Coordinates of C-alpha atoms in Angstrom, one line a residue:
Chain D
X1 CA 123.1 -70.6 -65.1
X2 CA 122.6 -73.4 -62.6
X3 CA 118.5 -74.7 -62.5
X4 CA 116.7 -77.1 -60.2
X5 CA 114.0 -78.7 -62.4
X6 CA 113.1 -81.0 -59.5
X7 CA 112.3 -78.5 -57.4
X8 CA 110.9 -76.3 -60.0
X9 CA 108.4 -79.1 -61.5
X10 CA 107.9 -79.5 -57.2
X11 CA 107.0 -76.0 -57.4
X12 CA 104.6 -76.0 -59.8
X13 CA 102.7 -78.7 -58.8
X14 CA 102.4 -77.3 -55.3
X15 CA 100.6 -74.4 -56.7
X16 CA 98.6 -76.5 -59.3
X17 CA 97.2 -78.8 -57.0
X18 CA 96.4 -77.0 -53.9
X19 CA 95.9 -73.5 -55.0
X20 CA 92.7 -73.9 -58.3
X21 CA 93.4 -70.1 -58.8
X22 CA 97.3 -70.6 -59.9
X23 CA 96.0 -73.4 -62.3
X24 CA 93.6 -72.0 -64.1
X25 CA 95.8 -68.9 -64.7
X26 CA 98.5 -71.3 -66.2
X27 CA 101.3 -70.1 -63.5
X28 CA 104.8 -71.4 -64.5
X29 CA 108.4 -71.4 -63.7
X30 CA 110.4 -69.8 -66.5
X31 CA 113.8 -70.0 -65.0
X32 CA 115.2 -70.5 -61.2
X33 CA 119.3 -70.1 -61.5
X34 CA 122.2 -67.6 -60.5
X35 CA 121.8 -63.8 -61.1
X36 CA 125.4 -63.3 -61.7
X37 CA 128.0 -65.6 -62.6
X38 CA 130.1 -63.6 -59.8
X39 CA 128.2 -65.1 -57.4
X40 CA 129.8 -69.0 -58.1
X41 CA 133.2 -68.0 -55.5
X42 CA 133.3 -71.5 -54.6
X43 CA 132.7 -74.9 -55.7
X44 CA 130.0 -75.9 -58.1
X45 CA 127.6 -77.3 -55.4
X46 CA 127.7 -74.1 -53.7
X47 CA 127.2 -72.0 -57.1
X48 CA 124.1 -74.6 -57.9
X49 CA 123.1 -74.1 -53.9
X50 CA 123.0 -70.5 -54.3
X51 CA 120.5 -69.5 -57.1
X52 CA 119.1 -66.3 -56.2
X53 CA 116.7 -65.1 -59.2
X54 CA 113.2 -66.8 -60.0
X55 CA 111.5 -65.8 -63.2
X56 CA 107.7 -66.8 -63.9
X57 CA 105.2 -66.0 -66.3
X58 CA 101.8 -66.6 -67.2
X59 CA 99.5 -65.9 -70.7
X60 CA 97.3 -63.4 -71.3
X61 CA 94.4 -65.5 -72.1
X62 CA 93.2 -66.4 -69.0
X63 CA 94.1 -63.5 -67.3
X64 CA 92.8 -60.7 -69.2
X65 CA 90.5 -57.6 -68.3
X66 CA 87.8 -55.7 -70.4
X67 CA 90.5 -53.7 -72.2
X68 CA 92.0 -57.2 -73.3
X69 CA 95.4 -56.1 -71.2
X70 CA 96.4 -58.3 -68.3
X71 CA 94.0 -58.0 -65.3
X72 CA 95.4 -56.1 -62.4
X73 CA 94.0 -58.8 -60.0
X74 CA 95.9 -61.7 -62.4
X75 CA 99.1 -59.2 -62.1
X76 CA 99.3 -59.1 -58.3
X77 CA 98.6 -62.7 -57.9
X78 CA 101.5 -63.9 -60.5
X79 CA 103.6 -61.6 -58.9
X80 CA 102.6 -62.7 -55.1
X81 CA 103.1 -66.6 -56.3
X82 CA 106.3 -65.4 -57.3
X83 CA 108.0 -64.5 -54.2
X84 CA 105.8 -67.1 -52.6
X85 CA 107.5 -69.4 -55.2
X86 CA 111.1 -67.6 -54.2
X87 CA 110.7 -68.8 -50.3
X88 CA 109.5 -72.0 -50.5
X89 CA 112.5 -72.4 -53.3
X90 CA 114.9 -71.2 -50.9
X91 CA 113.8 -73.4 -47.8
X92 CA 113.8 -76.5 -49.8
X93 CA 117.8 -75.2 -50.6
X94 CA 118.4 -74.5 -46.8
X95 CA 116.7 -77.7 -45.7
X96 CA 114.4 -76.3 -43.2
X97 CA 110.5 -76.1 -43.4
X98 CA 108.2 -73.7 -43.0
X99 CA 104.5 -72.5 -43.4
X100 CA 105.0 -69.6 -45.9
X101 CA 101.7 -67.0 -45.1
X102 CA 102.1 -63.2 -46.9
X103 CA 101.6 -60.3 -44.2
X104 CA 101.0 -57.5 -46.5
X105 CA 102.1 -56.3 -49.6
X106 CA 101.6 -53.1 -52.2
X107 CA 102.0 -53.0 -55.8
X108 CA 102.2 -50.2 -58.8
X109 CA 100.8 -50.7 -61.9
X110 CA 103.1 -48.7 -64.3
X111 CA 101.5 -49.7 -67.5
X112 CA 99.3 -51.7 -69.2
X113 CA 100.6 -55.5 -70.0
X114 CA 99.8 -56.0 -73.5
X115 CA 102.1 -58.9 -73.8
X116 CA 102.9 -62.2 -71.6
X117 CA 104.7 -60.5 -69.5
X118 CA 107.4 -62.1 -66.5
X119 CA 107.6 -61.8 -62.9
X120 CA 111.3 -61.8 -61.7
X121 CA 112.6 -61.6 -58.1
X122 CA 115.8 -62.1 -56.3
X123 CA 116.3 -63.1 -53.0
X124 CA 118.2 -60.9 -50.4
X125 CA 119.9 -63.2 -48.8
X126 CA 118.1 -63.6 -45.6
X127 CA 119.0 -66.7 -43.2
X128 CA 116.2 -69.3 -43.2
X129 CA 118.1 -71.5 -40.1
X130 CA 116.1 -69.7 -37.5
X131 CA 113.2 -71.9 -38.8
X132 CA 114.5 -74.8 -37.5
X133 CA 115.1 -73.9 -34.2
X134 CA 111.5 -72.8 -34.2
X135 CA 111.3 -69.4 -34.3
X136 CA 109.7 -67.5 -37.4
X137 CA 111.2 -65.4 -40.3
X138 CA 110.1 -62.4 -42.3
X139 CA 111.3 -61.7 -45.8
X140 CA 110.4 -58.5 -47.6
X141 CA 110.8 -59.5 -51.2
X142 CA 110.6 -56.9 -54.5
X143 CA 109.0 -58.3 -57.5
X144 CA 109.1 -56.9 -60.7
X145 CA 106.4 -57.6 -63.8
X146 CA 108.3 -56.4 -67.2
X147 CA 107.0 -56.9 -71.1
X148 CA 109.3 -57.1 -73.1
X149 CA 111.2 -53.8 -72.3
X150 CA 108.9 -52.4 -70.3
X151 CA 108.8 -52.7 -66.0
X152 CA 105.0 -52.5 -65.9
X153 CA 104.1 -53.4 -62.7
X154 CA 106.4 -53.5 -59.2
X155 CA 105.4 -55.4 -55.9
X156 CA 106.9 -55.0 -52.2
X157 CA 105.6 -58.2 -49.8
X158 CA 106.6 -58.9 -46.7
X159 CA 106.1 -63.0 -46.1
X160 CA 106.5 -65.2 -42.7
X161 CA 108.0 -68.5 -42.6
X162 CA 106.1 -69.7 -39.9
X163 CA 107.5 -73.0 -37.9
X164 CA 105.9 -76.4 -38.6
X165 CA 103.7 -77.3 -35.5
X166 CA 104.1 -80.6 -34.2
X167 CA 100.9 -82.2 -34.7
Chain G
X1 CA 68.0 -50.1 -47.8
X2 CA 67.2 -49.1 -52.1
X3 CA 68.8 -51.5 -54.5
X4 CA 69.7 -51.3 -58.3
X5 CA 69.0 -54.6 -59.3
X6 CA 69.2 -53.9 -63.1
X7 CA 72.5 -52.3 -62.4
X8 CA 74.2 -55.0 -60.0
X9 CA 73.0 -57.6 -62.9
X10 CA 74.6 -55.6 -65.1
X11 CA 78.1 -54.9 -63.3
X12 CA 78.6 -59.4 -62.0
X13 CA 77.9 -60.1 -66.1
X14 CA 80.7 -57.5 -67.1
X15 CA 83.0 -59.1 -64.2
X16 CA 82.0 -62.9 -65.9
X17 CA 81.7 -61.9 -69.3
X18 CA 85.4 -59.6 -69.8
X19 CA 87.1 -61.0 -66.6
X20 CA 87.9 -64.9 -67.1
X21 CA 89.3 -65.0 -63.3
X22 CA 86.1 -63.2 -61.8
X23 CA 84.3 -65.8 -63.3
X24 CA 86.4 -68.8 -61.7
X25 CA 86.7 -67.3 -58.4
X26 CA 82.7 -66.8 -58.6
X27 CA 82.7 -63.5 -57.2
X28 CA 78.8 -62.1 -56.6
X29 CA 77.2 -58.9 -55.3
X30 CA 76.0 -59.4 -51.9
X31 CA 74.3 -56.0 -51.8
X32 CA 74.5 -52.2 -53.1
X33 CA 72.7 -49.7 -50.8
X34 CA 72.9 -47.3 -48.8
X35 CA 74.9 -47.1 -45.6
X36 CA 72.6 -45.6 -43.4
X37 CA 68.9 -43.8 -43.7
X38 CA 70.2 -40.7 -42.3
X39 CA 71.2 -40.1 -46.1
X40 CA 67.7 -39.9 -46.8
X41 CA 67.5 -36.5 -46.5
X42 CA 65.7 -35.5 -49.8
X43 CA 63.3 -37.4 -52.1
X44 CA 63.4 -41.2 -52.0
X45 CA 64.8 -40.6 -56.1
X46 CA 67.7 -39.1 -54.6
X47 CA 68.3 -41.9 -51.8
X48 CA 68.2 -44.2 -54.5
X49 CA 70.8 -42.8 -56.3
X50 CA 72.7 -41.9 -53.4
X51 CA 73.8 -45.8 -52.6
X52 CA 76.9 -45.4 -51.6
X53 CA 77.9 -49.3 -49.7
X54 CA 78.9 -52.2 -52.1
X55 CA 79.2 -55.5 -50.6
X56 CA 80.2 -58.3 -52.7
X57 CA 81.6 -62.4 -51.9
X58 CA 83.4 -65.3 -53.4
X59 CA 83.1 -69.0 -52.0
X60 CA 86.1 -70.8 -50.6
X61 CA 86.2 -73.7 -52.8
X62 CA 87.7 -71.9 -56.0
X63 CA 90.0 -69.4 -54.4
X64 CA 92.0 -71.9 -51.2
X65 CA 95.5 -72.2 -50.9
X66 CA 97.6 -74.8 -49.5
X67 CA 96.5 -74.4 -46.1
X68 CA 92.7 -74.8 -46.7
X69 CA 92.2 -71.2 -46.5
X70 CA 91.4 -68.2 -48.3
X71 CA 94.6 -67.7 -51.2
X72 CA 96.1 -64.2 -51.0
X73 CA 95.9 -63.8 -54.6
X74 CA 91.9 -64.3 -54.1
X75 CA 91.8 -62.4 -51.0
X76 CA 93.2 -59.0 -53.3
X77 CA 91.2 -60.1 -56.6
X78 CA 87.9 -59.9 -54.6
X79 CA 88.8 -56.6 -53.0
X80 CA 90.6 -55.2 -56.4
X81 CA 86.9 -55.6 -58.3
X82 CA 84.9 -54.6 -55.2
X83 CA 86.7 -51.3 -54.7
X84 CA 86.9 -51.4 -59.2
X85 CA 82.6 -51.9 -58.9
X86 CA 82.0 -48.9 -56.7
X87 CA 83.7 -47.0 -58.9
X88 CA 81.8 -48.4 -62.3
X89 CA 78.1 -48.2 -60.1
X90 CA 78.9 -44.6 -59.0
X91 CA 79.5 -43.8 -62.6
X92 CA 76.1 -45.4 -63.9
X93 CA 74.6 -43.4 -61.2
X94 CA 76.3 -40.2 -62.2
X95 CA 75.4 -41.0 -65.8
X96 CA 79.1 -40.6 -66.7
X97 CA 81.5 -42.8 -68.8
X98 CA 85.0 -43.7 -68.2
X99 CA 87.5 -46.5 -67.9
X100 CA 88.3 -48.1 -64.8
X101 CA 91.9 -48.8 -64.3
X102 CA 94.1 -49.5 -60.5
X103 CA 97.2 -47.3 -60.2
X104 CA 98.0 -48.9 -56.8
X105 CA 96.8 -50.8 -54.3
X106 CA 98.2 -51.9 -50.4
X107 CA 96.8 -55.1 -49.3
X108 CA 97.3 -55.9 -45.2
X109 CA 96.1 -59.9 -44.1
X110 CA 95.2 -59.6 -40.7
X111 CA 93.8 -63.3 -40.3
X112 CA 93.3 -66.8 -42.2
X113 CA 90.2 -66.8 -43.8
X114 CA 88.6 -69.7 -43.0
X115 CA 84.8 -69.2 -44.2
X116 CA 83.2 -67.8 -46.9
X117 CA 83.9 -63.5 -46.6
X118 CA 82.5 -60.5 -47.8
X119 CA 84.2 -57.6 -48.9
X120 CA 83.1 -54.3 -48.5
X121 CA 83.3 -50.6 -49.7
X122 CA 82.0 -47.4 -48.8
X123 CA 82.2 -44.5 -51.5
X124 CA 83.7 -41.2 -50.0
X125 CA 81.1 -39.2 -52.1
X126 CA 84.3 -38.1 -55.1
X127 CA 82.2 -36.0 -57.6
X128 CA 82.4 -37.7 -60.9
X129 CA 81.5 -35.0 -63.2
X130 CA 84.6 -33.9 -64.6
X131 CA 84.4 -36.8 -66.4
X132 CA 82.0 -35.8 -68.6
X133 CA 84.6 -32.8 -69.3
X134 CA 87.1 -35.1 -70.3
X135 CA 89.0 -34.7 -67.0
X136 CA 90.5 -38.0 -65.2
X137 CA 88.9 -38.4 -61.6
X138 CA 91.1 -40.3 -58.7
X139 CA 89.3 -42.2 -56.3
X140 CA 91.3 -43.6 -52.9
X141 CA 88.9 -46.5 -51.5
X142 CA 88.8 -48.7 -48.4
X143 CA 88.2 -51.9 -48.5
X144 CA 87.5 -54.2 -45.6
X145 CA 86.8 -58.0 -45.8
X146 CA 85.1 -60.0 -42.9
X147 CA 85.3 -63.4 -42.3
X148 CA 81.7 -63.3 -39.8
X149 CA 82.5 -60.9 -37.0
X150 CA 86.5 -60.8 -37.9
X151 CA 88.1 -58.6 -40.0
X152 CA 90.7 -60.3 -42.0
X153 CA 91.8 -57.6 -44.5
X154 CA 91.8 -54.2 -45.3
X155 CA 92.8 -53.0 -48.8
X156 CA 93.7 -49.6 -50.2
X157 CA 93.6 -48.9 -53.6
X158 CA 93.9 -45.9 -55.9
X159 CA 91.5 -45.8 -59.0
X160 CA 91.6 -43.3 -62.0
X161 CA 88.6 -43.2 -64.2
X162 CA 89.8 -42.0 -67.9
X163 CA 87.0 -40.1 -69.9
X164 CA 86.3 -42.4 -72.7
X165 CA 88.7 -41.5 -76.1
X166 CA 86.4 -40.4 -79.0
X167 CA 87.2 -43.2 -81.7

């Protein structure tokens, strides 16, 4: 399991500073790294190049509801910051830049979260080198919100790496 | 256009009292009333409880992202507990008890929002008396947000109300 605390500790302050909502619910990065060890075919810079899974989390506290579970409104926005979190992650690897804006997106609550739960995702391999010769890319990204055991929540959003304008 | 104000009071302290985030985000009833005064078709008792359109907001300040706008996690939040407040108004109204929960929702962001929105929700008249038999009602709502003259977002979600277990 390869990690990039740079560019997770980048991560989190991106949200923490320029989104208030992602602060005060205490978003973090648990782990960023390979999904499978089968995945390192080449050298170790390309294994460490090539993490695919993000895992987050965030406490209860802050994000509760009325029946003391995890709010559904706290559940979808961990979950979008996740595969937010997963595209910026993987443009920073590629080396190309991009506006990252979410288009739309539809989640399931399957159960209540009565624990901290985590938010994993893994990234399909799309291309991000379109980006730098300035046209835009679309990523449909599954996220999954498990406690303990239990899958309690899944997410489907489709987010646009939009090209940098010149200014 | 009747209002509840008792009742309104009553649903924005339950969002700040058991719902940390609605209290951060600062989100606010704008109005609940009716839609149009073509309901009024009985006694003015029953066009008051007939209100049937909730519009609620949330200033930009708490809920930006990265970009100066309106964060997608906000965006949903706001629309989640508009859609979640129709239903808990329209079952004061029908003198009915239940818990409030989302099964799913689909969220589609048609624009930035740049200025402070409101969201809104029209009830699609679901009887809520099986309730009071101790039968689960589901509720499909529409939401819209509008950003001035623009719509920016429309939201569907799917809402159970559980009749209330005898402790």
């Amino acid at each position: 399991m390869k990690m990039h605390q740079v560019l997770i500790d980048q991560l989190v302050a991106t949200w923490h500073q320029t989104i208030p909502l992602s602060q005060f619910m205490q978003v973090n990065v648990v782990s960023f790294a390979l999904t499978h060890d089968t995945h390192i075919n080449a050298s170790s810079s390309n294994a460490l190049l090539s993490s695919d899974q993000l895992i987050t989390t965030a406490p209860l506290s802050p994000n509760i509801n009325l029946h003391n579970t995890m709010f559904a409104g706290s559940i979808y926005t961990l979950m979008t910051l996740t595969g937010w979190g997963m595209v910026w992650l993987q443009q920073k690897l590629a080396a190309v830049e991009g506006d990252i804006v979410l288009a739309d997106a539809h989640i399931k609550y399957h159960a209540p979260v009565r624990t901290q739960p985590i938010a994993k995702v893994i990234w399909p391999d799309t291309s991000l080198t379109a980006l730098s010769q300035g046209r835009r890319v679309k990523t449909k990204l599954s996220v999954e919100l498990w406690c303990d055991d239990l899958l309690c929540a899944t997410f489907e959003g489709l987010y646009a790496s939009l090209p940098v304008q010149v200014k």
